[in-house]
CSV table of C-alpha atoms in Angstrom, one decimal:
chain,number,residue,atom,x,y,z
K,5,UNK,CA,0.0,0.0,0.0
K,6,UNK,CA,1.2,3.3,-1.3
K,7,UNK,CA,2.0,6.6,1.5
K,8,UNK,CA,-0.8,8.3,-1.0
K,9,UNK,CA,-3.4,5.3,-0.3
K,10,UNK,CA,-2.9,5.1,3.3
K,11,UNK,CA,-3.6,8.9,3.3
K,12,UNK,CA,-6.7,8.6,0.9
K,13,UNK,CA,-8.1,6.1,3.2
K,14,UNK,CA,-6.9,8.2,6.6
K,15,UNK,CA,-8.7,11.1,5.4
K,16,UNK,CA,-12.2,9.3,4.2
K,17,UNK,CA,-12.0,7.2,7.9
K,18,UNK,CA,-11.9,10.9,9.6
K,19,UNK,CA,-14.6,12.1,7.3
K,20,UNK,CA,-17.0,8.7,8.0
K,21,UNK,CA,-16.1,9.5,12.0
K,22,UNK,CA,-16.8,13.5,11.6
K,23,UNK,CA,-20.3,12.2,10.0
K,24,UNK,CA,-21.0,9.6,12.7
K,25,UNK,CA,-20.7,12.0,15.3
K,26,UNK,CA,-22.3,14.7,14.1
K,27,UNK,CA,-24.7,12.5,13.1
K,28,UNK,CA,-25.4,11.6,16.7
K,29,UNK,CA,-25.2,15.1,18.3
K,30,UNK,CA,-27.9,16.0,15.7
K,31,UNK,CA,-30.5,13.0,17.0
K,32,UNK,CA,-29.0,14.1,20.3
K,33,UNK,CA,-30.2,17.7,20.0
K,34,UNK,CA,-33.5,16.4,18.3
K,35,UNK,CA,-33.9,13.8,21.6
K,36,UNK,CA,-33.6,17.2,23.8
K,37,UNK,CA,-35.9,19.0,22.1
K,38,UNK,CA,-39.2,16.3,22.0
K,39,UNK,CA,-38.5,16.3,25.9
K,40,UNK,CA,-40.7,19.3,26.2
K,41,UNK,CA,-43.2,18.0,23.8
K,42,UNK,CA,-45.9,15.4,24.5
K,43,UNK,CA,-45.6,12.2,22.6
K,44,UNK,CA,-48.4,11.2,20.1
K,45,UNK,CA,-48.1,7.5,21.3
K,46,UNK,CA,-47.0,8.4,25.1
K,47,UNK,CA,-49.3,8.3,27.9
K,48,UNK,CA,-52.4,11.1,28.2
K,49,UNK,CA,-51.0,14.3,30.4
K,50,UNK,CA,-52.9,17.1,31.7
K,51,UNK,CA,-53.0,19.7,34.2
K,52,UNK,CA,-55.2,19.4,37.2
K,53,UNK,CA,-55.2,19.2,41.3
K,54,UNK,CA,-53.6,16.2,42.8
K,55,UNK,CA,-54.6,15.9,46.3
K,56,UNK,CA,-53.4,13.5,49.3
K,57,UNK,CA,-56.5,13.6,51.5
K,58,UNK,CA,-58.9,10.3,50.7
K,59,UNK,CA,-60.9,10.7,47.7
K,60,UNK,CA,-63.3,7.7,47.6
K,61,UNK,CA,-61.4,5.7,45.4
K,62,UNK,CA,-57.9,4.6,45.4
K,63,UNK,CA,-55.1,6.1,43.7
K,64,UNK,CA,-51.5,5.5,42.2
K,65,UNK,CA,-49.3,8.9,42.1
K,66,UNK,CA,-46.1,8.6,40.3
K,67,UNK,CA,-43.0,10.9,38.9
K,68,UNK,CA,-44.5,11.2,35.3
K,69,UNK,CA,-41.6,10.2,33.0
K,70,UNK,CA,-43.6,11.0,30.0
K,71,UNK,CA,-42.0,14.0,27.6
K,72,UNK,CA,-43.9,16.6,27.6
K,73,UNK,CA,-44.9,20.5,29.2
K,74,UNK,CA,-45.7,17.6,32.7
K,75,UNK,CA,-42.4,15.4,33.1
K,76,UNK,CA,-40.9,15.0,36.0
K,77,UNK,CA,-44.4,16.4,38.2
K,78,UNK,CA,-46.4,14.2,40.5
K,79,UNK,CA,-49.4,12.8,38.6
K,80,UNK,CA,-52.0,10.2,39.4
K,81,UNK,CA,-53.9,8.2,38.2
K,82,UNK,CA,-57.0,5.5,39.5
K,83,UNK,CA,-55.4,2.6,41.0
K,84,UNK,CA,-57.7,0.6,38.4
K,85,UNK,CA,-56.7,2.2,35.3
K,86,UNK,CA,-52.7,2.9,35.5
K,87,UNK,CA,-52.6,3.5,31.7
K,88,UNK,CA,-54.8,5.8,31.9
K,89,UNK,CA,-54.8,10.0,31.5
K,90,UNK,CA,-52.7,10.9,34.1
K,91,UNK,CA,-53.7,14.4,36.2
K,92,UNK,CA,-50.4,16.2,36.5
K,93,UNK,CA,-49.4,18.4,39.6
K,94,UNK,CA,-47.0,21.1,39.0
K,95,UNK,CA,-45.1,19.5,41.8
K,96,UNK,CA,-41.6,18.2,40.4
K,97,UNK,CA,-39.5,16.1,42.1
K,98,UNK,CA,-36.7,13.3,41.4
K,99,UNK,CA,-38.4,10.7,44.2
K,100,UNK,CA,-41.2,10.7,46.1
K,101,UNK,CA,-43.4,9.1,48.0
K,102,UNK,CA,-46.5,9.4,50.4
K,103,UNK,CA,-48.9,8.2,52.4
K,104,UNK,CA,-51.3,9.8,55.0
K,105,UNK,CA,-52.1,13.0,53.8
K,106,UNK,CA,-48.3,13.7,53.8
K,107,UNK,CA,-45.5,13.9,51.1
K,108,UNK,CA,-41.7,13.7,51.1
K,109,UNK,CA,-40.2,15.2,47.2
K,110,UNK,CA,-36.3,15.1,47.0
K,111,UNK,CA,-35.7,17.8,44.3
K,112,UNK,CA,-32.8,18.9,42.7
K,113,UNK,CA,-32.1,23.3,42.9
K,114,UNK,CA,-29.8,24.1,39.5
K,115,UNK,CA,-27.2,26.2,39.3
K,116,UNK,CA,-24.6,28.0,37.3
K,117,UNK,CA,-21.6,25.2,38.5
K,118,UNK,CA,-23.2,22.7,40.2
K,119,UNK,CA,-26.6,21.3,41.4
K,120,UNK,CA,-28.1,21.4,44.9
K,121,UNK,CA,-30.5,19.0,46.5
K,122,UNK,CA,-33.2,19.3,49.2
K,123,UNK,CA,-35.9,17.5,50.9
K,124,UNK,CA,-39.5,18.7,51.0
K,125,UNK,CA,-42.1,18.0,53.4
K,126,UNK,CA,-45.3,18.5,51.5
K,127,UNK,CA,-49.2,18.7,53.0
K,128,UNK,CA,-52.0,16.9,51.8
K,129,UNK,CA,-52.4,19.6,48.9
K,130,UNK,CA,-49.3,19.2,47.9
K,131,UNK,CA,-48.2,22.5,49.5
K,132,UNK,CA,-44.5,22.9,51.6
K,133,UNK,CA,-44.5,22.5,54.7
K,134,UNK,CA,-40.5,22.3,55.4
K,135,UNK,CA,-37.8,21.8,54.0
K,136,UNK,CA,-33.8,20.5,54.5
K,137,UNK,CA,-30.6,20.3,52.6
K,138,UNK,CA,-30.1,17.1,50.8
K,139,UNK,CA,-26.1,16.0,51.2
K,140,UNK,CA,-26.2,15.1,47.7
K,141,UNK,CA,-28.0,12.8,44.6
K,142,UNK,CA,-31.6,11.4,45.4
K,143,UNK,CA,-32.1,8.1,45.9
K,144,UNK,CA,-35.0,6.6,48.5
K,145,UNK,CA,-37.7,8.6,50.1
K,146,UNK,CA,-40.5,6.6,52.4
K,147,UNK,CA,-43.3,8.4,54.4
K,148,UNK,CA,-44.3,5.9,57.7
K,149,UNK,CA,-48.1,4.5,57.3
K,150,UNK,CA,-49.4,7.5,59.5
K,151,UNK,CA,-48.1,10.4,57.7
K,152,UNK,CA,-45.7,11.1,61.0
K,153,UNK,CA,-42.3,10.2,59.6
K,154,UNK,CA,-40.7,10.6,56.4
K,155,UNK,CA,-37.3,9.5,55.7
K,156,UNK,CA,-35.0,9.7,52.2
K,157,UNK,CA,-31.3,8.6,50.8
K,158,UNK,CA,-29.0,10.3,48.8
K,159,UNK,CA,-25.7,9.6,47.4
K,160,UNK,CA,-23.1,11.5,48.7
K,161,UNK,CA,-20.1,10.3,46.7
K,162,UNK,CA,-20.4,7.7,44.0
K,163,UNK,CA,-23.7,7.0,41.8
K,164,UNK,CA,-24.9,3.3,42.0
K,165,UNK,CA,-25.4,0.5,44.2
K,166,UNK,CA,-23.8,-2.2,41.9
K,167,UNK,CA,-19.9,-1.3,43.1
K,168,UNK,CA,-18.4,-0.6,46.8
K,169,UNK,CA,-17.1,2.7,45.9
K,170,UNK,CA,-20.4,5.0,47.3
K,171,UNK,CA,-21.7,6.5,50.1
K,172,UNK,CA,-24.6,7.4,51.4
K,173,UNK,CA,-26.6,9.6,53.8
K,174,UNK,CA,-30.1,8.5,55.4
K,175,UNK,CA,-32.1,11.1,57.0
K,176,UNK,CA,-35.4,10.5,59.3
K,177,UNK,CA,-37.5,13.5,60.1
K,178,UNK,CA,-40.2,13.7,62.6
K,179,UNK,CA,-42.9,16.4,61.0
K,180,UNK,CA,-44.8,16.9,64.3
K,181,UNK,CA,-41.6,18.8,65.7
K,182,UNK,CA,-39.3,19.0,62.6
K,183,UNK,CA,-36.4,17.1,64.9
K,184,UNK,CA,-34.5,15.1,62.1
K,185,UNK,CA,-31.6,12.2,62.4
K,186,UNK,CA,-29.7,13.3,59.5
K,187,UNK,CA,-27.6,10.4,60.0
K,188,UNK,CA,-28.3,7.3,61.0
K,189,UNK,CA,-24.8,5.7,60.7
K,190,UNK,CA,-24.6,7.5,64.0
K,191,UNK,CA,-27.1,5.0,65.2
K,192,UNK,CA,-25.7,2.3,68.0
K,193,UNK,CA,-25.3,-1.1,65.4
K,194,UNK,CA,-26.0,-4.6,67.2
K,195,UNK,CA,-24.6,-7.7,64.8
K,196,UNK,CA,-24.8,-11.0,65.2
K,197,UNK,CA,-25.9,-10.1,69.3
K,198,UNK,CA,-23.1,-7.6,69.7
K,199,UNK,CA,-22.3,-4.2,69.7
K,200,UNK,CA,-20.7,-3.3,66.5
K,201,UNK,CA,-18.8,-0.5,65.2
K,202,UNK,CA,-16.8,0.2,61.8
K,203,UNK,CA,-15.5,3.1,59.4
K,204,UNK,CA,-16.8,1.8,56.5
K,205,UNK,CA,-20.8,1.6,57.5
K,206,UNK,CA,-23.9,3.0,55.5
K,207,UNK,CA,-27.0,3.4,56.0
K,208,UNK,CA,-29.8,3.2,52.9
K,209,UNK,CA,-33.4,2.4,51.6
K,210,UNK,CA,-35.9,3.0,55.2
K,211,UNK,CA,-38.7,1.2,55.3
K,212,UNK,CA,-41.2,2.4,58.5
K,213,UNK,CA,-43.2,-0.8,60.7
K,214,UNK,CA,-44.5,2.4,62.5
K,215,UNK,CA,-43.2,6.0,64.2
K,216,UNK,CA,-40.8,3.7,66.4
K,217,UNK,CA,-39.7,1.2,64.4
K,218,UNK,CA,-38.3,0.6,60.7
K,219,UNK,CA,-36.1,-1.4,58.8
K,220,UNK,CA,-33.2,-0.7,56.3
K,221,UNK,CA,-30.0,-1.9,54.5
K,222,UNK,CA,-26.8,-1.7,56.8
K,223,UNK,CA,-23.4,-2.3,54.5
K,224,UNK,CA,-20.2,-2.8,56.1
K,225,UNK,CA,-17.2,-5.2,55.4
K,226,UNK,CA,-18.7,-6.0,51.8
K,227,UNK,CA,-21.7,-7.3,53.2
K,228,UNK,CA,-25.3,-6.0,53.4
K,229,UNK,CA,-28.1,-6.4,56.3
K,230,UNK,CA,-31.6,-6.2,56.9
K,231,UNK,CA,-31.6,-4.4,60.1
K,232,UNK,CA,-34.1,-3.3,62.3
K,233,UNK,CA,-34.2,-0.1,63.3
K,234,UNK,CA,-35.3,1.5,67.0
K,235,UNK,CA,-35.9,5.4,67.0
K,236,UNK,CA,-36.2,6.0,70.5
K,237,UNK,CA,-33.4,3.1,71.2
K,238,UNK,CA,-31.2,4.8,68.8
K,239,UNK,CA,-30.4,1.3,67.4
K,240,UNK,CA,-30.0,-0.8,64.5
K,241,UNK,CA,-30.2,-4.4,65.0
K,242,UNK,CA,-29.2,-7.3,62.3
K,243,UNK,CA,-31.8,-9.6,60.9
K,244,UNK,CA,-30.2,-11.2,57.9
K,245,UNK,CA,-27.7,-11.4,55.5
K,246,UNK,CA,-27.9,-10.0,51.8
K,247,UNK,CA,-30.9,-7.7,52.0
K,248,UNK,CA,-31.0,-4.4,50.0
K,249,UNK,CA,-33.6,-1.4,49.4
K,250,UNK,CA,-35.8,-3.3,51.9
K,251,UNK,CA,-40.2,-2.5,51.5
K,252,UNK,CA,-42.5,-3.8,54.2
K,253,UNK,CA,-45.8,-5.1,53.3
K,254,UNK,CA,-48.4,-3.9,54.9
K,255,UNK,CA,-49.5,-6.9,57.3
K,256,UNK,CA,-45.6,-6.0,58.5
K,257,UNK,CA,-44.9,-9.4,58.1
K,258,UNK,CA,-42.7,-9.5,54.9
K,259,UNK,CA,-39.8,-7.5,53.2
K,260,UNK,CA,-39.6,-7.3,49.5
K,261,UNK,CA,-35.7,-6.5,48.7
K,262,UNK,CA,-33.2,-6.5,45.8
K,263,UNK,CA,-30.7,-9.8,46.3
K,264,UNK,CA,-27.4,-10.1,45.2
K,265,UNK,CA,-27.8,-13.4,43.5
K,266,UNK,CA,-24.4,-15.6,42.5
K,267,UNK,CA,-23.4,-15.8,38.9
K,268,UNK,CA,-25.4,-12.6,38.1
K,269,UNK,CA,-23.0,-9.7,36.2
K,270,UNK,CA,-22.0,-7.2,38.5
K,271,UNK,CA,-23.6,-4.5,36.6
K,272,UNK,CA,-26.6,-6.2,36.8
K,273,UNK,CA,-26.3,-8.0,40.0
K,274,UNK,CA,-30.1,-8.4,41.6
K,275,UNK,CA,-33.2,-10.3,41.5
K,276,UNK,CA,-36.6,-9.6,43.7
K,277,UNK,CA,-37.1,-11.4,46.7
K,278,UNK,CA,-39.2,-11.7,49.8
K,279,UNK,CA,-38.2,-12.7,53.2
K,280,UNK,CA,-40.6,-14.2,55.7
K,281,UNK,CA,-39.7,-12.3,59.1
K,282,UNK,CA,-41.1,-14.9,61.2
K,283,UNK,CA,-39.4,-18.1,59.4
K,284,UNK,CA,-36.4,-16.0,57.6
K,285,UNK,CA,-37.5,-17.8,55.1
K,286,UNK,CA,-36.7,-16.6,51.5
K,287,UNK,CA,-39.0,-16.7,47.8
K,288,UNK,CA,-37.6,-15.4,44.9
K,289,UNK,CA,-40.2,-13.5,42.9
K,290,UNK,CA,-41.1,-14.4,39.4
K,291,UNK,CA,-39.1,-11.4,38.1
K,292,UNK,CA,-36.0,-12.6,36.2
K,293,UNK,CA,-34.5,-9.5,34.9
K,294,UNK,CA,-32.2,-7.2,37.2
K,295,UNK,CA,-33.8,-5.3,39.6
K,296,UNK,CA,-32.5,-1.4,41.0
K,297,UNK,CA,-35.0,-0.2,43.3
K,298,UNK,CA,-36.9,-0.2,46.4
K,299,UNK,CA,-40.0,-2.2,45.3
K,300,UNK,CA,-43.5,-1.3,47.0
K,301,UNK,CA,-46.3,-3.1,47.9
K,302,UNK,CA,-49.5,-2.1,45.8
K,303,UNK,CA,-51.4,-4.5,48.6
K,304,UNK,CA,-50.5,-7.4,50.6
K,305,UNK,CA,-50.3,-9.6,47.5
K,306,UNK,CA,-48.3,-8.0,44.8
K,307,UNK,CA,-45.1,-5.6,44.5
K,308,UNK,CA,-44.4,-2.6,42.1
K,309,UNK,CA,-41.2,-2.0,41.0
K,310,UNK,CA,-39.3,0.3,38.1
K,311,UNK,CA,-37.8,-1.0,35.1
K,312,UNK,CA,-35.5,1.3,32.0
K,313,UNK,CA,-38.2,2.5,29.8
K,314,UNK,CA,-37.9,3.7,26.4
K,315,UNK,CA,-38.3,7.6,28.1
K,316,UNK,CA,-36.6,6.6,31.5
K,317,UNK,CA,-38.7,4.1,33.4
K,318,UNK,CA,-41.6,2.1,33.3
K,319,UNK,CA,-43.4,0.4,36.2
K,320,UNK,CA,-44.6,-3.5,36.7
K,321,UNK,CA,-45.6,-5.8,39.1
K,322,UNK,CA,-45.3,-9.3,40.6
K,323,UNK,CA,-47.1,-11.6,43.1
K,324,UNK,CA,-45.1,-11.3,46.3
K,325,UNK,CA,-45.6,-15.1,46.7
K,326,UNK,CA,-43.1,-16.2,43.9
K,327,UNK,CA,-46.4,-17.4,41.5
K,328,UNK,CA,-47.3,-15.8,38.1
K,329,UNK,CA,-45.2,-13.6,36.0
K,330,UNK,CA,-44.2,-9.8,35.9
K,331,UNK,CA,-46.2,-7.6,34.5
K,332,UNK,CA,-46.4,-4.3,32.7
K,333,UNK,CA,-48.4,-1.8,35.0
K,334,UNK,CA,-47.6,1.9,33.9
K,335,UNK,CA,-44.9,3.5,31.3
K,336,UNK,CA,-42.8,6.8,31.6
K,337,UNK,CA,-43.2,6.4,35.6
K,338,UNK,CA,-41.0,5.8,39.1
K,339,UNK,CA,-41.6,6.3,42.7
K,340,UNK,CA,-45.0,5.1,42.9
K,341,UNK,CA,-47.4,5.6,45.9
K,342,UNK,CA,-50.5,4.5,47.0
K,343,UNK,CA,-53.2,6.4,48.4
K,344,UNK,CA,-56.9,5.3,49.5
């Protein structure tokens, strides 16, 4: 091969990669640009009031997904009919979650260099009622069965669960007198029936039993726990082995979680399980595919959980009791929450 071939052909190879990429910054742009604009086959948005107080029917609120003037606001829908026309708030938030007549929405505050985050303690119409700094990325937010507590995660350093090399920061706020635990690695740990104590401990993924108690994942020494967790103790107490992003079902008898299952990749290293509190005894779900997030129970029977979607994520569901199959149950949506 002739110097002027290998030039001919150097020259054509940076003209195929100058196409290719602009290529791709073009679709890019494009991509951007339908975020702002509803989606002829995407879900039905519109504008309207989205309440917590008990409407006579039950309802799902989510964090629309869907593009459009509505994504990333709280919307519901009827329990009943998930796909359909969604009533958007005007409320955004990056997770949220809810449940007698009050809110928590972990929101991100842009600016010029760098984002900020904070946690918001909303009413039953939606409205602010406090609101703390956020020590950095949204992750988990959970509101206890009587509206009393609210607690959320964030990632201080590091973005994912999959690797070791993260931290987090758990927060649990009281809303009757605002006192808040911003840190509940400073709680008094109790493994294996012993006082335990360690650099390298977080704290994620609350779930409340009640405005004492809750459970939660404890990691330390490359392991993670279910622990329990006592507010007025100050205490976090191990319960098993290999528990993550822990939901407790209503009856308070079972924990939905994310397991680290052998032979899995490590970027895509959990399935959905369910552990048995009074027999520790474990069922994995009928959900194959990997799942990231703190599942909830829609009722004492079946879990939601979020999936990637084609415009972020899409929710399904599967029978807690490892029967059936999983389910489609609403697209362009995450952080689902009941309400009655």
């Amino acid at each position: 091969m002739t110097k002027r071939t290998r030039l001919v052909i150097l020259l054509a190879a940076v003209l195929l990669l100058g196409t290719v990429g602009a290529g791709a910054v073009l679709h890019a742009a494009h991509r951007s640009g339908l975020r702002d604009q509803q989606q002829a086959d995407g879900p039905a948005v519109r504008a309207g009031t989205v309440s917590l107080l008990p409407s006579g029917g039950r309802r799902l609120l989510v964090r629309n997904l869907a593009w459009g003037p509505h994504r990333d606001e709280i919307a519901t829908v009827p329990a009943d009919r998930p796909q359909g026309p969604r009533t958007a708030s005007g409320v955004k938030c990056l997770r949220f979650h809810a449940a007698a007549g009050t809110g928590i929405c972990l929101q991100a505050v842009h600016g010029a260099l760098q984002d900020r985050y904070r946690a918001v303690v909303l009413d039953a119409h939606l409205r602010e009622r406090h609101r703390f700094p956020a020590a950095g990325i949204p992750t988990r937010a959970r509101v206890s069965p009587s509206g009393h507590l609210v607690a959320w995660t964030v990632f201080v350093s590091g973005d994912s669960y999959a690797g070791t090399d993260f931290s987090t920061r758990t927060a649990v706020v009281d809303t009757r007198t605002w006192k808040i635990d911003d840190n509940l690695e400073t709680f008094r740990v109790v493994k294996d029936g012993r006082s335990y104590e360690a650099a390298d401990m977080n704290v994620w993924g609350v779930t409340f039993a009640d405005d004492t108690r809750f459970y939660a994942t404890l990691a330390t020494g490359g392991r993670t726990y279910l622990v329990r967790g006592d507010l007025t103790a100050r205490t976090l107490t191990t319960v098993h082995r290999n528990v993550e992003c822990p939901s407790l079902s209503p009856d308070g008898t079972r924990v939905a979680y994310k397991k680290r299952v052998e032979g899995a990749s490590p970027d895509a290293p959990w399935r959905l399980y369910v552990l048995d509190l009074r027999t520790m005894r474990e069922t994995a779900t009928a959900e194959a595919r990997n799942i990231d997030d703190q599942a909830l129970w829609a009722d004492d029977a079946t879990l939601v959980y979020a999936l990637p979607g084609d415009y972020g994520s899409d929710l399904w569901s599967v029978p807690a009791d490892g029967t059936g199959a999983a389910r489609p149950l609403m697209t362009s949506a995450v952080a689902p929450a009941y309400l009655d």
